[in-house]
mmCIF file of C-alpha atoms and ligand atoms in Angstrom:
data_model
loop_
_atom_site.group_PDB
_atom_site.id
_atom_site.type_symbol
_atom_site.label_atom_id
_atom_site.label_comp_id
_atom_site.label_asym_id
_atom_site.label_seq_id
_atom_site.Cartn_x
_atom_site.Cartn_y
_atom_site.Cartn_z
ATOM 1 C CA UNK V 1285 -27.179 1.050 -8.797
ATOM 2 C CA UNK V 1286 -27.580 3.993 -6.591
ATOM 3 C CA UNK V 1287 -28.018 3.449 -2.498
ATOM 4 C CA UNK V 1288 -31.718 3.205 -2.572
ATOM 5 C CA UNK V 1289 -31.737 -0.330 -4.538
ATOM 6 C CA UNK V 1290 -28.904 -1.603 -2.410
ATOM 7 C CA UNK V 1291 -31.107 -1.030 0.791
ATOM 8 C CA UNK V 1292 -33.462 -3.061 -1.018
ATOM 9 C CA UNK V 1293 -31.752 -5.978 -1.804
ATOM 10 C CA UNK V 1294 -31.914 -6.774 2.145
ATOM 11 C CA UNK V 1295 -29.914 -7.955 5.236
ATOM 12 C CA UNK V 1296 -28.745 -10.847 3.588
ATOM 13 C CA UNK V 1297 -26.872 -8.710 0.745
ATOM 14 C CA UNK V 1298 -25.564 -6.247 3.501
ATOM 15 C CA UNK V 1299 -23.641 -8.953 4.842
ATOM 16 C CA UNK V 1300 -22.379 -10.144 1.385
ATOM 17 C CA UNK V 1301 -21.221 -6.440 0.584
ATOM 18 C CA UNK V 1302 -19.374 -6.653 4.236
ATOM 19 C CA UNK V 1303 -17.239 -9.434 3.129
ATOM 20 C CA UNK V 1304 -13.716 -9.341 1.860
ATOM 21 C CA UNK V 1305 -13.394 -12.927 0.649
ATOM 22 C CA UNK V 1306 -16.987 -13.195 -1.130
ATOM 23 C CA UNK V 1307 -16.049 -11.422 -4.152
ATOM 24 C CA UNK V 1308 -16.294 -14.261 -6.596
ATOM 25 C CA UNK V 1309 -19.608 -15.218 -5.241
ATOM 26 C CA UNK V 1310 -21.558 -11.970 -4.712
ATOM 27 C CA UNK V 1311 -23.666 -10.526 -7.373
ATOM 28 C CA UNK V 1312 -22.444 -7.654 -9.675
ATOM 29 C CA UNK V 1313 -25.121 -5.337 -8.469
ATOM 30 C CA UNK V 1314 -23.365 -5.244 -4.782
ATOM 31 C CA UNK V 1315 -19.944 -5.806 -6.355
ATOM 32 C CA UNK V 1316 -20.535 -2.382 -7.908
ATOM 33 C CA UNK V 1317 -21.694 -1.232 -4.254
ATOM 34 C CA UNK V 1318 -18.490 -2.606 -2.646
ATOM 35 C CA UNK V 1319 -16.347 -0.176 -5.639
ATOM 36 C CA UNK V 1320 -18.549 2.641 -4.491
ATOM 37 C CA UNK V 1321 -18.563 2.305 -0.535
ATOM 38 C CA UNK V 1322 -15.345 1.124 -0.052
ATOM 39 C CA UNK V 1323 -11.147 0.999 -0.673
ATOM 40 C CA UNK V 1324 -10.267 -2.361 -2.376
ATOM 41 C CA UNK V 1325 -6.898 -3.706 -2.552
ATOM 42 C CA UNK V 1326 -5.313 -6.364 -3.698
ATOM 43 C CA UNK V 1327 -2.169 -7.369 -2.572
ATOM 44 C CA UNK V 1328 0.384 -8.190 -5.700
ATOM 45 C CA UNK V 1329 3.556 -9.236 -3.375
ATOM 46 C CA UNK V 1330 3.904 -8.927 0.471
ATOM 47 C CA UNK V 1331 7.468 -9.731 0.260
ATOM 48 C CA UNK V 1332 10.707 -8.429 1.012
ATOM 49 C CA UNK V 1333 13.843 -7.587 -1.477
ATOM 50 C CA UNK V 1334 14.759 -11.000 -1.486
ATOM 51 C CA UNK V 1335 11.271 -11.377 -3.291
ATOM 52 C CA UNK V 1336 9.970 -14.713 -4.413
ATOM 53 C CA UNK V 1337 13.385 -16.374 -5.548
ATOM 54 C CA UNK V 1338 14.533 -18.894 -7.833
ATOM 55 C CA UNK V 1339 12.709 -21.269 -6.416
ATOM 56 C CA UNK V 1340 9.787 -19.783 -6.136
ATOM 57 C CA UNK V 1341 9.166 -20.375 -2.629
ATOM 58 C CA UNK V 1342 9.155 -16.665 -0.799
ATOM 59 C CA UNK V 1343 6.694 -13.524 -1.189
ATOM 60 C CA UNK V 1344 6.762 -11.529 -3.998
ATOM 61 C CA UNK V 1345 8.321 -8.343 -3.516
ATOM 62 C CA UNK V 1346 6.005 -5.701 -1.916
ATOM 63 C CA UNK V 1347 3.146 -3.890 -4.417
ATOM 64 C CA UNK V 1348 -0.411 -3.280 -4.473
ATOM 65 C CA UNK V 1349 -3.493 -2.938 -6.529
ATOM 66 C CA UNK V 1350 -5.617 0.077 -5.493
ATOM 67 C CA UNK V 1351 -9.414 0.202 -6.233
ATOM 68 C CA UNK V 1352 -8.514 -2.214 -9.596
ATOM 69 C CA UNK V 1353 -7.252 1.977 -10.594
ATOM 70 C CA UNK V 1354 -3.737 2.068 -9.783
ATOM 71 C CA UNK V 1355 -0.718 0.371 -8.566
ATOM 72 C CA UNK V 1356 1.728 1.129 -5.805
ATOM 73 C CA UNK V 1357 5.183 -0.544 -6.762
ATOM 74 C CA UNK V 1358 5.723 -3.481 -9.176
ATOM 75 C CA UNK V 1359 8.055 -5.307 -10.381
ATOM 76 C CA UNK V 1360 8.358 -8.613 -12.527
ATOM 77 C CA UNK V 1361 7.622 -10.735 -9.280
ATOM 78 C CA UNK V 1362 3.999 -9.490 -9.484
ATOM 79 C CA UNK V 1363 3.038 -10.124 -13.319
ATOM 80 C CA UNK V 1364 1.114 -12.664 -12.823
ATOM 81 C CA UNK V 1365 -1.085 -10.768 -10.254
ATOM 82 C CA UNK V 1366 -2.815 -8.294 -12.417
ATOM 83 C CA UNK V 1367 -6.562 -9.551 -12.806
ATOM 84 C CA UNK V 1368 -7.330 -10.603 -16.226
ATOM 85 C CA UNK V 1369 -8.619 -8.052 -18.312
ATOM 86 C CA UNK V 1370 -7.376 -4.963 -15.891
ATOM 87 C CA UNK V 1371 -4.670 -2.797 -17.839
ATOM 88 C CA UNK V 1372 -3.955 -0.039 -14.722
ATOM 89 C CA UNK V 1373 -1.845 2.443 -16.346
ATOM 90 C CA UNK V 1374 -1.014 4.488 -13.508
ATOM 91 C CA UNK V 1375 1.395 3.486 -11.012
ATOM 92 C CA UNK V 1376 3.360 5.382 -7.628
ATOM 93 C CA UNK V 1377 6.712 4.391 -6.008
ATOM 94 C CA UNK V 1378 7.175 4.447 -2.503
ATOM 95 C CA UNK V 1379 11.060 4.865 -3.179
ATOM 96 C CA UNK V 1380 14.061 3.543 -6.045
ATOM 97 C CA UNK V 1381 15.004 0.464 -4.552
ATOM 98 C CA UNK V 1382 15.060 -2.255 -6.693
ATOM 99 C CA UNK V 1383 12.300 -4.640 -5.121
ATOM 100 C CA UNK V 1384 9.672 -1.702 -5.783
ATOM 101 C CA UNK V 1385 10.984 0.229 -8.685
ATOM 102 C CA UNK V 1386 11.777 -1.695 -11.838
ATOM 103 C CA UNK V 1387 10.703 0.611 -14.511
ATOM 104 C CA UNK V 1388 10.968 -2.405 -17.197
ATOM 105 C CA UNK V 1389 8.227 -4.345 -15.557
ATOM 106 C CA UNK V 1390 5.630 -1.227 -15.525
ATOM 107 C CA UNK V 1391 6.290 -0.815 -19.196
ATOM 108 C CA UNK V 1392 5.439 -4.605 -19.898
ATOM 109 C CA UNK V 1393 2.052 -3.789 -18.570
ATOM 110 C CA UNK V 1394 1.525 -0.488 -20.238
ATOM 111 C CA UNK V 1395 1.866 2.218 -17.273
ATOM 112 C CA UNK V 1396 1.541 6.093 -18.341
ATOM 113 C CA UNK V 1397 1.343 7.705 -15.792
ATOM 114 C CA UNK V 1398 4.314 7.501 -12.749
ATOM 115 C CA UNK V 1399 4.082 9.423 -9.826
ATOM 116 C CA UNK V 1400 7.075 9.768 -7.604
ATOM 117 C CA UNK V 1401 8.991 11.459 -5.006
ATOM 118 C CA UNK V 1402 10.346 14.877 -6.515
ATOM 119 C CA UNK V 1403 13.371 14.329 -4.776
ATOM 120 C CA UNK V 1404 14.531 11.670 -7.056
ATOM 121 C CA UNK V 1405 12.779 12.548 -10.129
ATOM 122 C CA UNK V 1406 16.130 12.536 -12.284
ATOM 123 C CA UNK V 1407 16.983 8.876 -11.497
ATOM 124 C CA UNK V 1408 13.503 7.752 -12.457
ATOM 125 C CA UNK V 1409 13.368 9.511 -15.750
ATOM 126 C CA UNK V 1410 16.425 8.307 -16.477
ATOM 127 C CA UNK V 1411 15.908 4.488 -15.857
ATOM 128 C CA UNK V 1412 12.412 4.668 -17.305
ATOM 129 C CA UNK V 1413 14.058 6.227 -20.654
ATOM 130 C CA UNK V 1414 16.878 3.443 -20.886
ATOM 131 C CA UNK V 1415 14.325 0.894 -19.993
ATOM 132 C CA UNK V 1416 11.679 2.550 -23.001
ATOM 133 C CA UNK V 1417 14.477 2.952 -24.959
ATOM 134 C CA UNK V 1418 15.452 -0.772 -24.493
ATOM 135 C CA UNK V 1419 11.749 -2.402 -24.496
ATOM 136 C CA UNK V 1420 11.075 -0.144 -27.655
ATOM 137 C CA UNK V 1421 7.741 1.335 -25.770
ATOM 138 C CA UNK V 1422 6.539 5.173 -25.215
ATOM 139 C CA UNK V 1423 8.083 7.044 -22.397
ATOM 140 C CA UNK V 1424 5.306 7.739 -19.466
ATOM 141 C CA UNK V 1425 4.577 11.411 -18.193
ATOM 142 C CA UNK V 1426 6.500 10.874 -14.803
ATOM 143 C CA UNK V 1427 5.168 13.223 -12.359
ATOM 144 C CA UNK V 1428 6.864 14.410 -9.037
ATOM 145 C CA UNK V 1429 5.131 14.766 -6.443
ATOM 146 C CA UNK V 1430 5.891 17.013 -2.675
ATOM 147 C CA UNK V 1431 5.285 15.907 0.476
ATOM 148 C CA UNK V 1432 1.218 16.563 1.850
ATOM 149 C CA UNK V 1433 0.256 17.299 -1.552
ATOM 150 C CA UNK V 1434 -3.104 15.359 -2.693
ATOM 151 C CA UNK V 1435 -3.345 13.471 -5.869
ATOM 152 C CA UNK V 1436 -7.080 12.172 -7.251
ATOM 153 C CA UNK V 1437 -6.723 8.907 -9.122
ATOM 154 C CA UNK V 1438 -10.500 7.910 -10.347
ATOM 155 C CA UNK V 1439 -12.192 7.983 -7.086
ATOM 156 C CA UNK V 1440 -9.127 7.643 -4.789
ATOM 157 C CA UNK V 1441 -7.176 10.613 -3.329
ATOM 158 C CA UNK V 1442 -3.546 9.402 -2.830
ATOM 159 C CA UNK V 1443 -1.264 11.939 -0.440
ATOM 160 C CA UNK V 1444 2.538 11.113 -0.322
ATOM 161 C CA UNK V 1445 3.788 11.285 3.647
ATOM 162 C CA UNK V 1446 7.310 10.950 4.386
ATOM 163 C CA UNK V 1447 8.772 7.549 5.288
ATOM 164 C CA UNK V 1448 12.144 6.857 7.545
ATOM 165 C CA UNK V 1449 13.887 4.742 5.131
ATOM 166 C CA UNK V 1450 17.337 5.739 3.669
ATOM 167 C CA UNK V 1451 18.102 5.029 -0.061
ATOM 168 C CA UNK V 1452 21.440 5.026 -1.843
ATOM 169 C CA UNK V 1453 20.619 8.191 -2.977
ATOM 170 C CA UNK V 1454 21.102 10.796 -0.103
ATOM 171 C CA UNK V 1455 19.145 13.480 -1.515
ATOM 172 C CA UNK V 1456 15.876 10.907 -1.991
ATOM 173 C CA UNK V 1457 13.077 11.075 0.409
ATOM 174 C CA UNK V 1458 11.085 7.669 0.720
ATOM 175 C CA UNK V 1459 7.247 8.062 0.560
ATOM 176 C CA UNK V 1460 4.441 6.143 2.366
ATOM 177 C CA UNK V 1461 0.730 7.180 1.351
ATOM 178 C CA UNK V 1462 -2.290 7.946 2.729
ATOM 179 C CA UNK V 1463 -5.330 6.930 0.406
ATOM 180 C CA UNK V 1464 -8.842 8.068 0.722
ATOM 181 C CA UNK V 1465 -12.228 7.350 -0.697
ATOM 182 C CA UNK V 1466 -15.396 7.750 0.484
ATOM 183 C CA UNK V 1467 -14.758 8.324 4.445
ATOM 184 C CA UNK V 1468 -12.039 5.069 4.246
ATOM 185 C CA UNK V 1469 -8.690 6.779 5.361
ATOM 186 C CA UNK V 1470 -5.836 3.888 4.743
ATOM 187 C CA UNK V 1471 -2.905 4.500 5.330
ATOM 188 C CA UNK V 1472 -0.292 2.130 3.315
ATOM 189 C CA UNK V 1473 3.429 2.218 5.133
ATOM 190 C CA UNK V 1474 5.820 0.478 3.500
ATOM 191 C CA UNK V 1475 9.083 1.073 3.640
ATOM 192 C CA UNK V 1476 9.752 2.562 6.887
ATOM 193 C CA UNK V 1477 10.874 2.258 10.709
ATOM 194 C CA UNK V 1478 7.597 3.242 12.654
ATOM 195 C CA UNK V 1479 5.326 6.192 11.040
ATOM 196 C CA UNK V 1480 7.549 9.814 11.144
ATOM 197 C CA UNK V 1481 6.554 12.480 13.363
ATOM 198 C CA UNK V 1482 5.728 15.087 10.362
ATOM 199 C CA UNK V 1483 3.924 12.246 8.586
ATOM 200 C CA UNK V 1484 1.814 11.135 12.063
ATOM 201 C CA UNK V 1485 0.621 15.323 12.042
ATOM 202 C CA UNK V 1486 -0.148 15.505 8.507
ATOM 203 C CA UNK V 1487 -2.262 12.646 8.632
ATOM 204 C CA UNK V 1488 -3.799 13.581 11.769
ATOM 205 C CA UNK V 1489 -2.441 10.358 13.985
ATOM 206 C CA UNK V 1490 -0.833 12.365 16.977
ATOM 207 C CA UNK V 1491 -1.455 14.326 19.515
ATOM 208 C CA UNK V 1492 -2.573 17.632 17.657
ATOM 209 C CA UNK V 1493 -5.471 15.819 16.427
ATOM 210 C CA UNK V 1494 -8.984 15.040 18.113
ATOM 211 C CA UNK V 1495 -10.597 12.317 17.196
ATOM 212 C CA UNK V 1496 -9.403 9.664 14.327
ATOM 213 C CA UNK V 1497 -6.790 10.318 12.024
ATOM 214 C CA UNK V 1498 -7.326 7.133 9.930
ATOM 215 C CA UNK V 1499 -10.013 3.845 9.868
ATOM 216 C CA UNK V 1500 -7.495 1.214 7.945
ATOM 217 C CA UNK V 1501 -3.976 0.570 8.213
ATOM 218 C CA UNK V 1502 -1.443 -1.553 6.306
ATOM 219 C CA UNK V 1503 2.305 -1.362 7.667
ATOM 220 C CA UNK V 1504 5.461 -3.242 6.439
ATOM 221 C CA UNK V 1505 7.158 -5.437 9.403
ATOM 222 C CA UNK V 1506 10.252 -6.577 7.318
ATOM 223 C CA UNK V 1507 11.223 -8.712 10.521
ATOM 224 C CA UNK V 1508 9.819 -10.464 13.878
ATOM 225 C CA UNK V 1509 12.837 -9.590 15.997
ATOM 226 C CA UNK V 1510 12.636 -6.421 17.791
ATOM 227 C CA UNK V 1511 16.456 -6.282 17.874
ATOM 228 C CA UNK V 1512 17.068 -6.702 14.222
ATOM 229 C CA UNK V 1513 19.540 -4.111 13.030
ATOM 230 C CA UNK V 1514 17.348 -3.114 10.434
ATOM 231 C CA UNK V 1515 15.947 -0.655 12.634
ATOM 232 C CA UNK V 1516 16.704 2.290 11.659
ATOM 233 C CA UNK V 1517 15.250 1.512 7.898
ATOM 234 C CA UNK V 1518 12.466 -1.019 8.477
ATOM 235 C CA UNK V 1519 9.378 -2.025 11.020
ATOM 236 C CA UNK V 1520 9.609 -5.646 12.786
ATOM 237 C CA UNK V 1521 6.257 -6.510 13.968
ATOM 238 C CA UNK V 1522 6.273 -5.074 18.009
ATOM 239 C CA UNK V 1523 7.353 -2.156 16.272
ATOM 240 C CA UNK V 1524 3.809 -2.449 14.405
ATOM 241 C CA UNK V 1525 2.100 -3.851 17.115
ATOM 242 C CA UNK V 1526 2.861 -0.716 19.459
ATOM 243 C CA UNK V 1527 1.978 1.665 16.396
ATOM 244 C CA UNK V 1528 -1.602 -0.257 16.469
ATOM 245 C CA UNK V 1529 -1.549 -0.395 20.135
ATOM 246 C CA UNK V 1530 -1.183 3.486 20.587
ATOM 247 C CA UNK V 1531 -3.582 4.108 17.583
ATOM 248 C CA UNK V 1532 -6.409 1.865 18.978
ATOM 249 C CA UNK V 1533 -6.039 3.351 22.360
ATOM 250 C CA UNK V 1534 -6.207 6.516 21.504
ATOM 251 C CA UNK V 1535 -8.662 6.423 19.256
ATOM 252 C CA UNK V 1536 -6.300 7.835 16.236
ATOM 253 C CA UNK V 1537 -6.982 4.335 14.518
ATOM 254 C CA UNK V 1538 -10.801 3.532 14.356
ATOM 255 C CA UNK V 1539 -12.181 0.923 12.168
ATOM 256 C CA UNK V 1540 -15.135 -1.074 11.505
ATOM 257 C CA UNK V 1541 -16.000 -4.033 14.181
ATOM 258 C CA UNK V 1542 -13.812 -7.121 12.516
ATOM 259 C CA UNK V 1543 -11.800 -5.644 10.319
ATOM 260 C CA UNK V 1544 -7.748 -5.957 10.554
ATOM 261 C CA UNK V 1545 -4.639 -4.230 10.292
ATOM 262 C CA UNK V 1546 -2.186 -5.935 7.920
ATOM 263 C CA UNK V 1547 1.337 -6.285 8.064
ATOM 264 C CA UNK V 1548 3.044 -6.352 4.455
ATOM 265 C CA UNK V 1549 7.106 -6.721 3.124
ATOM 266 C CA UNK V 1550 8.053 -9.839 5.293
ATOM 267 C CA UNK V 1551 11.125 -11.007 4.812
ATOM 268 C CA UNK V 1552 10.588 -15.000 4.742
ATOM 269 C CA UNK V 1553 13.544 -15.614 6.139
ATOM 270 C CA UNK V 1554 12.876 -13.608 9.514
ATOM 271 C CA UNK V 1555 9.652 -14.696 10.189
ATOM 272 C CA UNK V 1556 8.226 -17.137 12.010
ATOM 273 C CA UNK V 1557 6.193 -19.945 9.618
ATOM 274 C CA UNK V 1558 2.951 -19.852 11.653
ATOM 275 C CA UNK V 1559 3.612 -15.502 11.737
ATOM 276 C CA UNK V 1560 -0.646 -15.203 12.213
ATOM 277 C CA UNK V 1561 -0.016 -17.611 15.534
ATOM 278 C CA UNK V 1562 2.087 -14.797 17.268
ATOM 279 C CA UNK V 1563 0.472 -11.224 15.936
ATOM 280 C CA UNK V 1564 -2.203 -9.733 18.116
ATOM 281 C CA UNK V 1565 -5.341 -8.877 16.825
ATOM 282 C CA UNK V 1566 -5.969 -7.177 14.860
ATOM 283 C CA UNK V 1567 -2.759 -7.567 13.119
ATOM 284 C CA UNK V 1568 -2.816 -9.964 10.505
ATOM 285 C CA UNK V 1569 -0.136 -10.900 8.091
ATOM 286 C CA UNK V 1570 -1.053 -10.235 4.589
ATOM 287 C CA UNK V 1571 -0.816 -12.677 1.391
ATOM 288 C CA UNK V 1572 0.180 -12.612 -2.065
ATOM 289 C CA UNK V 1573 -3.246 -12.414 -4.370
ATOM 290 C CA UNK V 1574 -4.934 -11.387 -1.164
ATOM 291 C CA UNK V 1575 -8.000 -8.930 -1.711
ATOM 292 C CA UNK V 1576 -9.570 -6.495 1.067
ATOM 293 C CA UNK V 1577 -12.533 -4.745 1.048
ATOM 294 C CA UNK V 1578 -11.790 -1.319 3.603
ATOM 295 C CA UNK V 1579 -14.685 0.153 4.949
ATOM 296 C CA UNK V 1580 -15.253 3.025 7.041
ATOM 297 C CA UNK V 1581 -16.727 3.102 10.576
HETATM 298 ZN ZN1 ZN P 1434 11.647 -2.971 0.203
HETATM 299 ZN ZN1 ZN P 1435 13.566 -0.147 0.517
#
């Protein structure tokens, strides 16, 4: 369906195509529009390391689905969250730590492709083979990827920015990404304390820039307590909230009238249970198996 049919279908389809949470009851002519016009994700696990646990009862560690194309992070917490009949073979790591990169649980779904930081690229070849070697499946073509550099996946351009999150590994540098289609500029930070400097430029979220660097957001606040030692590795929501606050008021962060910025990688156990109750809007906390349709302004 090109843009000239969609006009036709009418005011009433417009606002269909504007949803995020109609998707099961919109028609597959505008569901095709929304693929077109828009960034979808799905959120796999919004969780912390501690992940969903024994019993079931926290978030699943931290992944997405991008455009139903590609996944960033997975591990066997988020199985069940691939949409029936959707094999995405392509996958990116944000960094090696074990509640984003289990190499065992990408095979199990048939990845191919692996994208990663080039600063670590030995380690992940090296799990992936022992975990091939061990689930009797192909190796994937693991790819590493540099800082800035931009990376077309379908319709999506994915570019790696630098995160401020420290690994075991000293020589690894963590990666958050910036991911574009169609005029929607999201940028997906997770894990990190606050958005680096060279990252904020590159994106074009600071001061060097005019105008608005990105339209959608989606930020990892790991805790609610500002004064949680975990800041020099992780985001607690005011640490968010001030990111959003300067972004907004500056005009750096521009998006559509209603929609949100969502906060991702909550540890259950330092969070509030009514979280929603004490963000500011637009800040919403984000759920497992939750979908969003990004727009741009
Ligand atoms: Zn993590
Ligand atoms: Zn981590």
């Amino acid at each position: 369906m090109d843009r000239r049919t969609f006009l036709g279908i009418g005011a009433a389809g417009a606002l269909a195509a504007a949803g995020t949470t109609l998707e099961g009851k919109i028609p597959s002519a505008i569901k095709d529009f929304a693929k077109d016009k828009s960034l979808k994700i799905k959120f796999m696990g919004t969780g912390a390391a501690s992940g969903i646990g024994k019993k079931g009862l926290g978030r699943r560690h931290s992944s997405i689905l991008v455009n139903d194309d590609f996944i960033i992070d997975f591990t066997d917490d988020s199985l069940d969250m691939i949409p029936e009949g959707l094999h995405p073979d392509t996958i990116f790591y944000t960094h090696s730590h074990k509640d984003h990169f289990q190499p065992s649980a990408a095979l199990k779904i048939g990845v191919k492709k692996v994208y990663l930081s080039n600063t670590w690229y030995d380690v992940a070849v090296k799990a992936y083979r022992q975990a091939a070697e061990e689930a009797g499946a192909e190796m994937p073509e693991i790819i590493p990827t540099y800082f800035g550099m931009e990376i077309k996946v379908g319709e999506v351009t994915v570019t790696p920015m630098l995160a401020n999150h420290p690994t075991e590994n000293l020589m690894e540098q963590a990666q958050i990404y910036l991911l574009e289609k169609d005029g929607v500029r999201l940028l997906y930070a997770t894990d990190t304390s606050g958005i680096p400097g060279k990252s904020a430029r590159r994106i074009g979220i600071d001061k060097h820039r005019e105008g608005y660097g990105i339209n959608a957001l989606i930020m990892e606040a790991t805790s609610s307590d500002p004064d949680d030692f975990r800041l020099y590795c992780h985001s607690s929501t005011d640490i968010v909230a001030k990111t959003v606050r300067v972004l907004l008021k500056t005009g750096r962060l521009h998006m559509p009238e209603g929609q949100k910025v969502y906060i991702t990688h909550m540890a259950k156990s330092l969070h509030p249970k009514n979280i929603n109750e004490t963000l500011p809007d637009p800040i919403r906390a984000a759920e497992d198996g939750l979908e969003v349709v990004f727009r741009a302004p």
